[in-house]
CSV table of C-alpha atoms in Angstrom, one decimal:
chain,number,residue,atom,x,y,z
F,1,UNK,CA,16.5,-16.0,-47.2
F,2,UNK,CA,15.4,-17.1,-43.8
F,3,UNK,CA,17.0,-15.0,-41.0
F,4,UNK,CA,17.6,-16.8,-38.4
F,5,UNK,CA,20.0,-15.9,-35.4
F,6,UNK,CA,22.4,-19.2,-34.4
F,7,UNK,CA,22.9,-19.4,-30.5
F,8,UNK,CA,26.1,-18.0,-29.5
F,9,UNK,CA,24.5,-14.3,-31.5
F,10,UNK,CA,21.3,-14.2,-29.1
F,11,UNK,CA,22.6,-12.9,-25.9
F,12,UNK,CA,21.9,-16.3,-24.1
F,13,UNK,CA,22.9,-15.7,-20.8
F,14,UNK,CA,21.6,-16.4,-17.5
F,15,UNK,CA,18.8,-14.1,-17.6
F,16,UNK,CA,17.2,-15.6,-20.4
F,17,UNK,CA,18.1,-19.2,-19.9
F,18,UNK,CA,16.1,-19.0,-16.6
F,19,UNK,CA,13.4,-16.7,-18.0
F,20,UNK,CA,13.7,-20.2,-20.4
F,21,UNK,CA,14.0,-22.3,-17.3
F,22,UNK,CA,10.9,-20.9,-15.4
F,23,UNK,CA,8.1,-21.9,-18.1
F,24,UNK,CA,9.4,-25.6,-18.6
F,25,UNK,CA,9.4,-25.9,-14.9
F,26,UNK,CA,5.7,-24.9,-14.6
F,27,UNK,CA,4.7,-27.3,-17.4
F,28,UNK,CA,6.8,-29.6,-15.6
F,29,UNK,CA,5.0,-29.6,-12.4
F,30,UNK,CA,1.9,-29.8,-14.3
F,31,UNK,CA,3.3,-32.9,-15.6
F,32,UNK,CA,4.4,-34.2,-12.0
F,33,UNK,CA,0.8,-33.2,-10.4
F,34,UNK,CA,-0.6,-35.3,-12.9
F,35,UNK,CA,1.4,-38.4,-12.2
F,36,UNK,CA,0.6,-37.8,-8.8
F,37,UNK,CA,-3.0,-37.4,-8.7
F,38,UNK,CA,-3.2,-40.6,-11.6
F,39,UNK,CA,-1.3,-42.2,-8.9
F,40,UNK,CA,-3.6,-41.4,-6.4
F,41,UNK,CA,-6.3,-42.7,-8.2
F,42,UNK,CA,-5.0,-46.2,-8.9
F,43,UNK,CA,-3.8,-46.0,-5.3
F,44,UNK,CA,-7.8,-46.3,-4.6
F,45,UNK,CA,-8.3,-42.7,-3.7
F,46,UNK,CA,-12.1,-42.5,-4.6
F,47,UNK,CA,-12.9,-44.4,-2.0
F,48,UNK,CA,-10.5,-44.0,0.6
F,49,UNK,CA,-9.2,-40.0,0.6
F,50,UNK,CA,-10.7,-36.8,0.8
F,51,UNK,CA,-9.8,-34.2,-1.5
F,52,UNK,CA,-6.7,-32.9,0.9
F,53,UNK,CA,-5.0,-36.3,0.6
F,54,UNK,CA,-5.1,-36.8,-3.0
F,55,UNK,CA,-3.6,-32.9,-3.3
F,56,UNK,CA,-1.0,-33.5,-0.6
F,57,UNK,CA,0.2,-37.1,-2.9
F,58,UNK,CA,-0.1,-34.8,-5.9
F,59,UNK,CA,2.0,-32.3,-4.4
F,60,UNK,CA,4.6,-34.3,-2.9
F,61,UNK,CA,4.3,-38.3,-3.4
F,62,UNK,CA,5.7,-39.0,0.3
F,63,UNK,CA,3.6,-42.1,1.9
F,64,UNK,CA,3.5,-39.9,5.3
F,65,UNK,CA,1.8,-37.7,3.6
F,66,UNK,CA,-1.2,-40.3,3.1
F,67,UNK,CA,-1.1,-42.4,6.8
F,68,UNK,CA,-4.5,-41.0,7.7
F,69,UNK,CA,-6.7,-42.7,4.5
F,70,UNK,CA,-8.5,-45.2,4.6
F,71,UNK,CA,-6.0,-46.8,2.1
F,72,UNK,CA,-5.4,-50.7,3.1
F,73,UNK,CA,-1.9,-51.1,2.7
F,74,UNK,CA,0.6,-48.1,1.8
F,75,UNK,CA,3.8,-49.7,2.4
F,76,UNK,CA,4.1,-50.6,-1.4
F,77,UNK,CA,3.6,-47.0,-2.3
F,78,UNK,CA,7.0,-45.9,-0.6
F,79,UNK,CA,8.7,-46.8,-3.7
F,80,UNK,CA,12.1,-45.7,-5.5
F,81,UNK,CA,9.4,-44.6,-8.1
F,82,UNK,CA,7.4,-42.2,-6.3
F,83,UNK,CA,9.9,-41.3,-4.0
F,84,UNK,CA,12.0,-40.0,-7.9
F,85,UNK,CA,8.6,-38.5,-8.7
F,86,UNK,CA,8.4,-36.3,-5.3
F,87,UNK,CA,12.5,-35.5,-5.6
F,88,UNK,CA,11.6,-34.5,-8.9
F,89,UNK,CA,8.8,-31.7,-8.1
F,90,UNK,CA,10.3,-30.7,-5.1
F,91,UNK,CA,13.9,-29.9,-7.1
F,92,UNK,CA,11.9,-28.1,-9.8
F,93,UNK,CA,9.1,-26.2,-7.7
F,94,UNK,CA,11.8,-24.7,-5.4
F,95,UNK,CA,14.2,-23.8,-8.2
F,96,UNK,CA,11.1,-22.3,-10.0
F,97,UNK,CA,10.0,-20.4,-6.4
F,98,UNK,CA,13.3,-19.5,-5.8
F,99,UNK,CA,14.1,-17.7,-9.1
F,100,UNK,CA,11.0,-16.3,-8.6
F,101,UNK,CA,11.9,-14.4,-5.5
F,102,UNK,CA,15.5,-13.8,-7.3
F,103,UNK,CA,13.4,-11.8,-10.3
F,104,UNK,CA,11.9,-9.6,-7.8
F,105,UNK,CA,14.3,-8.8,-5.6
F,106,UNK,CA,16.3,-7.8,-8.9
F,107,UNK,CA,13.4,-5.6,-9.6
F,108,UNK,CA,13.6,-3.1,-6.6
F,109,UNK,CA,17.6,-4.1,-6.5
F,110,UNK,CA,19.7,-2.4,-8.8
F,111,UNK,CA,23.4,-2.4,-7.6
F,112,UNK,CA,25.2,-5.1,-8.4
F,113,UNK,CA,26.2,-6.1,-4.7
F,114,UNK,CA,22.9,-6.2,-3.7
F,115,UNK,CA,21.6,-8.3,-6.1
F,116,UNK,CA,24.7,-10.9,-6.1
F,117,UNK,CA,23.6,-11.0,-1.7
F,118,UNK,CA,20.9,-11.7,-2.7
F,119,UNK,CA,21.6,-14.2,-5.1
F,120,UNK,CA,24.1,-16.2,-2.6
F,121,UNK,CA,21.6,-16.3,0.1
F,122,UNK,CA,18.8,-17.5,-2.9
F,123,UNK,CA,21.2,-20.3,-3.4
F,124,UNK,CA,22.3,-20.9,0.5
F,125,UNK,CA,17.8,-21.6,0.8
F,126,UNK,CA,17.5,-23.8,-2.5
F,127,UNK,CA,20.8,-25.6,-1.5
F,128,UNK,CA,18.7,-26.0,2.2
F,129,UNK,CA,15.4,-26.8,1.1
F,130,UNK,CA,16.4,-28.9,-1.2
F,131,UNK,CA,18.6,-31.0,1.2
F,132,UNK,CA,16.1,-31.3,4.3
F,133,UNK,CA,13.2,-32.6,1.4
F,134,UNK,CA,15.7,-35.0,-0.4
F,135,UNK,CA,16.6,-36.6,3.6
F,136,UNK,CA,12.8,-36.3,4.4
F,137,UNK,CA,11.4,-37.9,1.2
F,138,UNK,CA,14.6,-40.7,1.2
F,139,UNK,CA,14.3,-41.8,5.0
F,140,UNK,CA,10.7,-41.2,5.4
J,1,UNK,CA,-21.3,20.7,-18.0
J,2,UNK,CA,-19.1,21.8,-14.9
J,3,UNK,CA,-15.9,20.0,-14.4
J,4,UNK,CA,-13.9,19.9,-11.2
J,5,UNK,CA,-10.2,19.9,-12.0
J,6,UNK,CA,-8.0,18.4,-9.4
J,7,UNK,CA,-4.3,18.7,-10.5
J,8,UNK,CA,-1.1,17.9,-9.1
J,9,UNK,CA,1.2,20.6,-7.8
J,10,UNK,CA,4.8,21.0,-6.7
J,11,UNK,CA,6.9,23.9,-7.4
J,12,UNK,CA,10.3,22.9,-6.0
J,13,UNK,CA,11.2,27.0,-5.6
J,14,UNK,CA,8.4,26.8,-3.2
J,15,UNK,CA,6.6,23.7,-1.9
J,16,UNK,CA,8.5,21.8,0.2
J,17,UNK,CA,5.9,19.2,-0.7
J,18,UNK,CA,3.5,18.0,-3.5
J,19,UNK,CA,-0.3,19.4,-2.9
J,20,UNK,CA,-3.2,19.1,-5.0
J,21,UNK,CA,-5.5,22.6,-6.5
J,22,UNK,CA,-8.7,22.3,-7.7
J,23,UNK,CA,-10.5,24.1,-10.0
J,24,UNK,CA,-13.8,24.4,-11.6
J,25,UNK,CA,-14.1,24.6,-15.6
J,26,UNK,CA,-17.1,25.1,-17.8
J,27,UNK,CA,-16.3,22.2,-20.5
J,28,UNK,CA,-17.9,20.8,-23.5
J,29,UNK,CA,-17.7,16.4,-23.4
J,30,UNK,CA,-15.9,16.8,-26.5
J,31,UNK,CA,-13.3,19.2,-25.5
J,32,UNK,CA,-9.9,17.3,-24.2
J,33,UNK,CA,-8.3,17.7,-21.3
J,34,UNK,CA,-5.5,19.0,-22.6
J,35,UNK,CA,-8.2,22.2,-23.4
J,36,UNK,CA,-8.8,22.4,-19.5
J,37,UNK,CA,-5.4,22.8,-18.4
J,38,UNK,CA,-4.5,25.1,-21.1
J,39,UNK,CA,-7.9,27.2,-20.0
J,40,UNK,CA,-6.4,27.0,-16.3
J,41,UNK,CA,-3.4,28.0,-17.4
J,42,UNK,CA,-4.3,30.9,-19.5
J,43,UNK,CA,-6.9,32.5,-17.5
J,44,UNK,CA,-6.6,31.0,-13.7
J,45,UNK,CA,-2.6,30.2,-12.9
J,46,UNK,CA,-0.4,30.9,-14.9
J,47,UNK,CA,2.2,29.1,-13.3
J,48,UNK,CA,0.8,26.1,-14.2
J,49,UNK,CA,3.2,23.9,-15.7
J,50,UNK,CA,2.7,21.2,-18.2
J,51,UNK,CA,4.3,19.7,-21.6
J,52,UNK,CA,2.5,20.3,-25.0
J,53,UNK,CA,3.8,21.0,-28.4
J,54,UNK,CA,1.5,19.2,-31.5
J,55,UNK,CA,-1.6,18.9,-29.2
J,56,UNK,CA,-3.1,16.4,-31.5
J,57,UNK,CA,-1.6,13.3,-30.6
J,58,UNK,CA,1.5,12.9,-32.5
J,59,UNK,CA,4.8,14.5,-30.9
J,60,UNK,CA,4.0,12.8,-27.7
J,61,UNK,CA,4.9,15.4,-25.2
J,62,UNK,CA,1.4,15.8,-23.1
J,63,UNK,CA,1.7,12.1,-21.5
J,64,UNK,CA,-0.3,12.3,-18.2
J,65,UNK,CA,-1.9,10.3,-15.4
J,66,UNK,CA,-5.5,10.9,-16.1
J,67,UNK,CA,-7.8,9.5,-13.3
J,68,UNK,CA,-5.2,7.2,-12.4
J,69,UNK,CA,-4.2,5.9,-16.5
J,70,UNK,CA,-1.8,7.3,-18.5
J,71,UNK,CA,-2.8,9.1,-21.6
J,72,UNK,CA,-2.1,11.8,-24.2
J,73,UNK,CA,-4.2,15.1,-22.7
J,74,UNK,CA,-4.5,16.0,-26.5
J,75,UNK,CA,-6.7,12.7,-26.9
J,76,UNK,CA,-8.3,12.7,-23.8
J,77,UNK,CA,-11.7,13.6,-24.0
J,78,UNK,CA,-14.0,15.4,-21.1
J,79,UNK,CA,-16.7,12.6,-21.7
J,80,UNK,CA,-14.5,9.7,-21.0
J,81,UNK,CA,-13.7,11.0,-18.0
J,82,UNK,CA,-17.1,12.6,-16.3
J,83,UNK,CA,-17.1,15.6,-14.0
J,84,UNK,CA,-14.2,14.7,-11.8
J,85,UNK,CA,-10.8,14.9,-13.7
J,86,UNK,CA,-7.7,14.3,-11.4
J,87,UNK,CA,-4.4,15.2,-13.5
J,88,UNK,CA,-1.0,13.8,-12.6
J,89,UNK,CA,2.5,13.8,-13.5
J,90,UNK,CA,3.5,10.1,-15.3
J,91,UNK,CA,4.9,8.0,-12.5
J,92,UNK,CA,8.1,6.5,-11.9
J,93,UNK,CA,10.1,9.5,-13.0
J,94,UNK,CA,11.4,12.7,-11.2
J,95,UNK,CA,9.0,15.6,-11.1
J,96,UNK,CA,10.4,18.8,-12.3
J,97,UNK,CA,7.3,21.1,-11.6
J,98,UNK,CA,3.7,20.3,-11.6
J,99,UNK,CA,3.2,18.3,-14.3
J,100,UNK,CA,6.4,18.1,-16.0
J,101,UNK,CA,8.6,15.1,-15.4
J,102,UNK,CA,12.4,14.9,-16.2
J,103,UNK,CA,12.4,12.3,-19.1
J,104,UNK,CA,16.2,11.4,-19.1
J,105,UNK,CA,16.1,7.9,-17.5
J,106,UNK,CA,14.1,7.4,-20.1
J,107,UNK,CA,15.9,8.6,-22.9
J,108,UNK,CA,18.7,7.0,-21.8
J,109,UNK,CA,17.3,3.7,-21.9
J,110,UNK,CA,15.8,4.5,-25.2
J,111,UNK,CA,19.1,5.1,-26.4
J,112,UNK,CA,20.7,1.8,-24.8
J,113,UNK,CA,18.7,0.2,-27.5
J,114,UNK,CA,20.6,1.5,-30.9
J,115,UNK,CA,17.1,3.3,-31.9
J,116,UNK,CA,19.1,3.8,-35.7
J,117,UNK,CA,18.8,1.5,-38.7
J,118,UNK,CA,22.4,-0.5,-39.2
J,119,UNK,CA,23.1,-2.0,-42.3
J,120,UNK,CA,27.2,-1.8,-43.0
J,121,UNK,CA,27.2,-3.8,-46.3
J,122,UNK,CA,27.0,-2.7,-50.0
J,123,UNK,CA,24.3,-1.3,-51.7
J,124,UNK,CA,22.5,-3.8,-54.1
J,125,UNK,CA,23.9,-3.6,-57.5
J,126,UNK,CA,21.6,-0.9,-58.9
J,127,UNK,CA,23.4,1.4,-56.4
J,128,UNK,CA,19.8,2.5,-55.0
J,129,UNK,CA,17.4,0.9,-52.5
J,130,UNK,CA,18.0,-1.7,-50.4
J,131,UNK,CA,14.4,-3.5,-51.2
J,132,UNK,CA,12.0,-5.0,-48.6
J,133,UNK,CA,8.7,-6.9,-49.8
J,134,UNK,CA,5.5,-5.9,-48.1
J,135,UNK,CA,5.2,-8.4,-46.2
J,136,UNK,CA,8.6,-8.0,-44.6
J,137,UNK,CA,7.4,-4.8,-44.1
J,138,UNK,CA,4.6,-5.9,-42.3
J,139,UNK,CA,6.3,-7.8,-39.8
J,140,UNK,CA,7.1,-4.7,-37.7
J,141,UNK,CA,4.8,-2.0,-38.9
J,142,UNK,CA,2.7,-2.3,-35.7
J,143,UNK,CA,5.9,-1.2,-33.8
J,144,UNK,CA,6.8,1.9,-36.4
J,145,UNK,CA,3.8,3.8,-34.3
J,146,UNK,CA,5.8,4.7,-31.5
J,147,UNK,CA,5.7,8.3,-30.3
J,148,UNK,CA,8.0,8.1,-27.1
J,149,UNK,CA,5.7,9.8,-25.3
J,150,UNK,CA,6.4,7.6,-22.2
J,151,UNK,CA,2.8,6.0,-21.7
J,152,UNK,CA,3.8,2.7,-21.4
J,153,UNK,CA,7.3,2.8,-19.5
J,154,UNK,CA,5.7,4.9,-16.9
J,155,UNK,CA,2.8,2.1,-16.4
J,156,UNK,CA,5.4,-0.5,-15.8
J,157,UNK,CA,5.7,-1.8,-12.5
J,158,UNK,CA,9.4,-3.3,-13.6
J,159,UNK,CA,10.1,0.3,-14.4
J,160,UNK,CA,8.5,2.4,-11.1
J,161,UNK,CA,10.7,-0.2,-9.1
J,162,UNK,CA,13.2,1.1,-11.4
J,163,UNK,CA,14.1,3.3,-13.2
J,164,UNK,CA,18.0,0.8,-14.7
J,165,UNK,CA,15.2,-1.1,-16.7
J,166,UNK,CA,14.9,-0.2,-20.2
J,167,UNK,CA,11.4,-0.3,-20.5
J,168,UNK,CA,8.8,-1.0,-23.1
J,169,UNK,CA,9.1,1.8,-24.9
J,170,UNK,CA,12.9,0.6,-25.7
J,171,UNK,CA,11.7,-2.6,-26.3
J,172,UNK,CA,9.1,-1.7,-28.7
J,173,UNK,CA,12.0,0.2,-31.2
J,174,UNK,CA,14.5,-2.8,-30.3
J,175,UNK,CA,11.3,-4.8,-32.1
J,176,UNK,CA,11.2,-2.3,-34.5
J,177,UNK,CA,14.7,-2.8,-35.6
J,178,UNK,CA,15.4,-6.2,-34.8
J,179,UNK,CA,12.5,-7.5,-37.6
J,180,UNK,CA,13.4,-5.2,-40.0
J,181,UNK,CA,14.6,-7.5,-42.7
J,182,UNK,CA,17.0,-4.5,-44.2
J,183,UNK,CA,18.7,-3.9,-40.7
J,184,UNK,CA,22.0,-6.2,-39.4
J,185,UNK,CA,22.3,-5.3,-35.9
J,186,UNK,CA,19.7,-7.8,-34.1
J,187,UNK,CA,22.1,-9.5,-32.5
J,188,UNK,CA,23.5,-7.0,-30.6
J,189,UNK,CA,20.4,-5.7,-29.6
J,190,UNK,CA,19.4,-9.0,-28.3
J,191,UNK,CA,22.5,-8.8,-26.3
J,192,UNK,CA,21.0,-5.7,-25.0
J,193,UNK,CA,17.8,-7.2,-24.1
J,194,UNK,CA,19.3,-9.6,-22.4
J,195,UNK,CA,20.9,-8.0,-19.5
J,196,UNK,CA,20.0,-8.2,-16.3
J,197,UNK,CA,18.1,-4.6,-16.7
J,198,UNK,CA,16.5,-5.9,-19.9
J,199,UNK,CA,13.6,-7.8,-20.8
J,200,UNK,CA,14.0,-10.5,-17.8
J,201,UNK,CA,12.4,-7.6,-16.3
J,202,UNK,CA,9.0,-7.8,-18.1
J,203,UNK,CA,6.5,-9.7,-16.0
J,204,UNK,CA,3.7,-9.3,-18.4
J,205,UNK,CA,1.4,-7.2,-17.0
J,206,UNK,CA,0.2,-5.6,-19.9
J,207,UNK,CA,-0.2,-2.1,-18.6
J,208,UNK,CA,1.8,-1.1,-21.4
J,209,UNK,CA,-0.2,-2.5,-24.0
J,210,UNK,CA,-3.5,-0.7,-22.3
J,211,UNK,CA,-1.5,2.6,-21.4
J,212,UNK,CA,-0.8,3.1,-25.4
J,213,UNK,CA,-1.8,6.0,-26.9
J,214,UNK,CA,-1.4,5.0,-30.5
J,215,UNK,CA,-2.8,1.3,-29.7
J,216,UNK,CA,0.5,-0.7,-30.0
J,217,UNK,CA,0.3,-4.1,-28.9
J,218,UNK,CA,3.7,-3.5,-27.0
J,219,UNK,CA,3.5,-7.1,-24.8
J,220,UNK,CA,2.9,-8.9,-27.8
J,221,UNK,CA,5.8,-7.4,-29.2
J,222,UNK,CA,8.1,-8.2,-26.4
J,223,UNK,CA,6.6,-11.7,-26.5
J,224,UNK,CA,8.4,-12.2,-30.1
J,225,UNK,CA,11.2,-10.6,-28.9
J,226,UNK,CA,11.1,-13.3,-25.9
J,227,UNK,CA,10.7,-15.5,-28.6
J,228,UNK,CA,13.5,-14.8,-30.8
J,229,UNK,CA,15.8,-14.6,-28.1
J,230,UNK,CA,14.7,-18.3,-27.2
J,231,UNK,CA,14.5,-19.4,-31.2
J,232,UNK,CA,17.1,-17.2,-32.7
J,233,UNK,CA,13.9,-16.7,-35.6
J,234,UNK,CA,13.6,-13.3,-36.6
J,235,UNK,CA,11.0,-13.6,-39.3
């Protein structure tokens, strides 16, 4: 008989569905970095970007970001497409940053009142950073 | 060859703080260091104080700091170490005197777990065993080896931040129990785990895994505990 322990008997809480959380996020920026840079690359990088170009459209998909190439016309780039693609990475990345921080302040906080500051003002800077990227990435 | 001894001191009576004494031993490379403090002991200071009881690696009482890794003094040997042998207490828990640490944080976390078989329905038929085939037996053998002698908990840097988190040592008999095929209680023992002191606390380090006296591969372990908790599979 297979043992196997349905949902609801596994102590799923928040703890574990972050710990969860935090490894799909990385293998999801991977994902998004790779869009990006095959972006980059059709965009005409390997002619017309250094190496800090193609890693800032990687990182964050934002036409600003690339004004300096030598790329002819990046007006067409400012898409709803890449503009989902940087939302995307920079929702994850700073959830997966943030938790981060949350997991080791919880280490060296052990009272519960610390930990739930903590956690309000971890949500007050995701809430923040989040909002100021989503209005520089949508009006950019 | 000669062996300079460099141990940890504090003798709360006394010292208002820690100090280190040194002392210089005539040694064989085969003889462990558990020989050298019990030679310091017995003809130098006396009031030396330090944890022993089997002395040959099996009750897990002599768990020290050797040269900066934790490690049974009763399997320590003199040539692993070379001429200069500092000796501390294991870290992250209260010091008692000298080399004795107070081990209740720890045994309270052990205990947290449910380190105790729990099976609450009938006996099989036959009224005798409850039967497991080896390879059920198998699945958590590597985790039976467990000493508590503290090596690994007191490598952790989850647990020297503190001392609420339950540890490696607790995890290793939660994956003892928890893959037994005979025992009921996983559930609740993942419930355990998955407090907020629990294994969301393990950041993989591995310390524990290299601090292991009786070669456990402890991260592993709480890998498939990581895993189970994520899959619900406890095969």
């Amino acid at each position: 008989m297979k043992r196997t322990l349905p949902i609801s008997k596994r102590g799923l809480n928040f703890e574990t569905i972050m710990w969860f959380f935090t490894r799909l996020s990385a293998l999801a920026m991977y994902g998004f970095i790779i869009i990006g840079m095959i972006g980059a690359l059709v965009m005409g990088a390997r002619m017309n970007m250094n190496f800090a170009d193609v890693m800032r459209w990687a990182f964050m998909s934002n036409s600003t970001h690339v004004q300096s190439t030598n790329i002819p016309d990046i007006a067409p780039w400012a898409n709803a497409f890449w503009r989902l693609v940087a939302s995307g990475f920079l929702l994850v990345a700073s959830a997966h940053g943030v938790h981060g921080l949350v997991v080791i302040a919880d280490d060296y906080l052990v009272k519960p009142l610390q930990r739930n500051v903590v956690r309000l003002l971890s949500i007050v800077m995701l809430v923040s950073i989040g909002l100021i990227g989503l209005y520089v990435i949508w009006t950019a | 060859m000669e062996v300079t001894l460099k141990v940890f001191r504090f003798n709360p009576d006394v010292d208002k703080k820690w100090r280190y004494e040194t002392y210089k031993l005539e040694a064989d490379p085969t003889d462990r260091v558990l020989d050298l403090l019990e030679r310091v002991k017995g003809y130098t200071d006396g009031s030396l104080a330090f944890r022993r009881s089997c002395a040959h690696g099996v009750c897990g009482s002599d768990a020290l700091r050797i040269n900066g890794k934790n490690s049974l003094a009763c399997k320590a040997l003199v040539r692993d170490y070379g001429e200069k042998i500092t000796v501390e207490p294991i870290m992250g828990l209260k010091v008692i005197k000298d080399l004795i640490v107070d081990m209740k944080p720890f045994f309270d976390n052990y205990k947290k777990i449910l380190p105790f078989f729990i099976n609450d329905s009938p006996l099989p038929a036959d009224g005798k065993e409850r039967r497991q085939s080896i390879e059920q037996r198998e699945r958590f053998d590597d985790t039976t080896k467990c000493i508590l002698c503290a090596c690994c908990t007191t490598s952790c840097p989850s647990f020297w931040a503190s001392d609420d988190y339950l540890g490696p040592a607790a995890m290793v008999t939660a994956h003892r129990f928890i893959f037994d095929s005979r025992d009921e209680s996983a559930s609740e023992r993942l419930h355990i785990l998955s407090e907020t002191s629990g294994i969301a606390r393990c950041h993989t380090v591995f310390n524990c895994t290299m601090a292991c006296p009786r070669e456990i591969q402890i991260t592993k372990a709480i890998g498939e505990l990581k895993l189970a908790m994520v899959t619900g599979n406890l095969e």
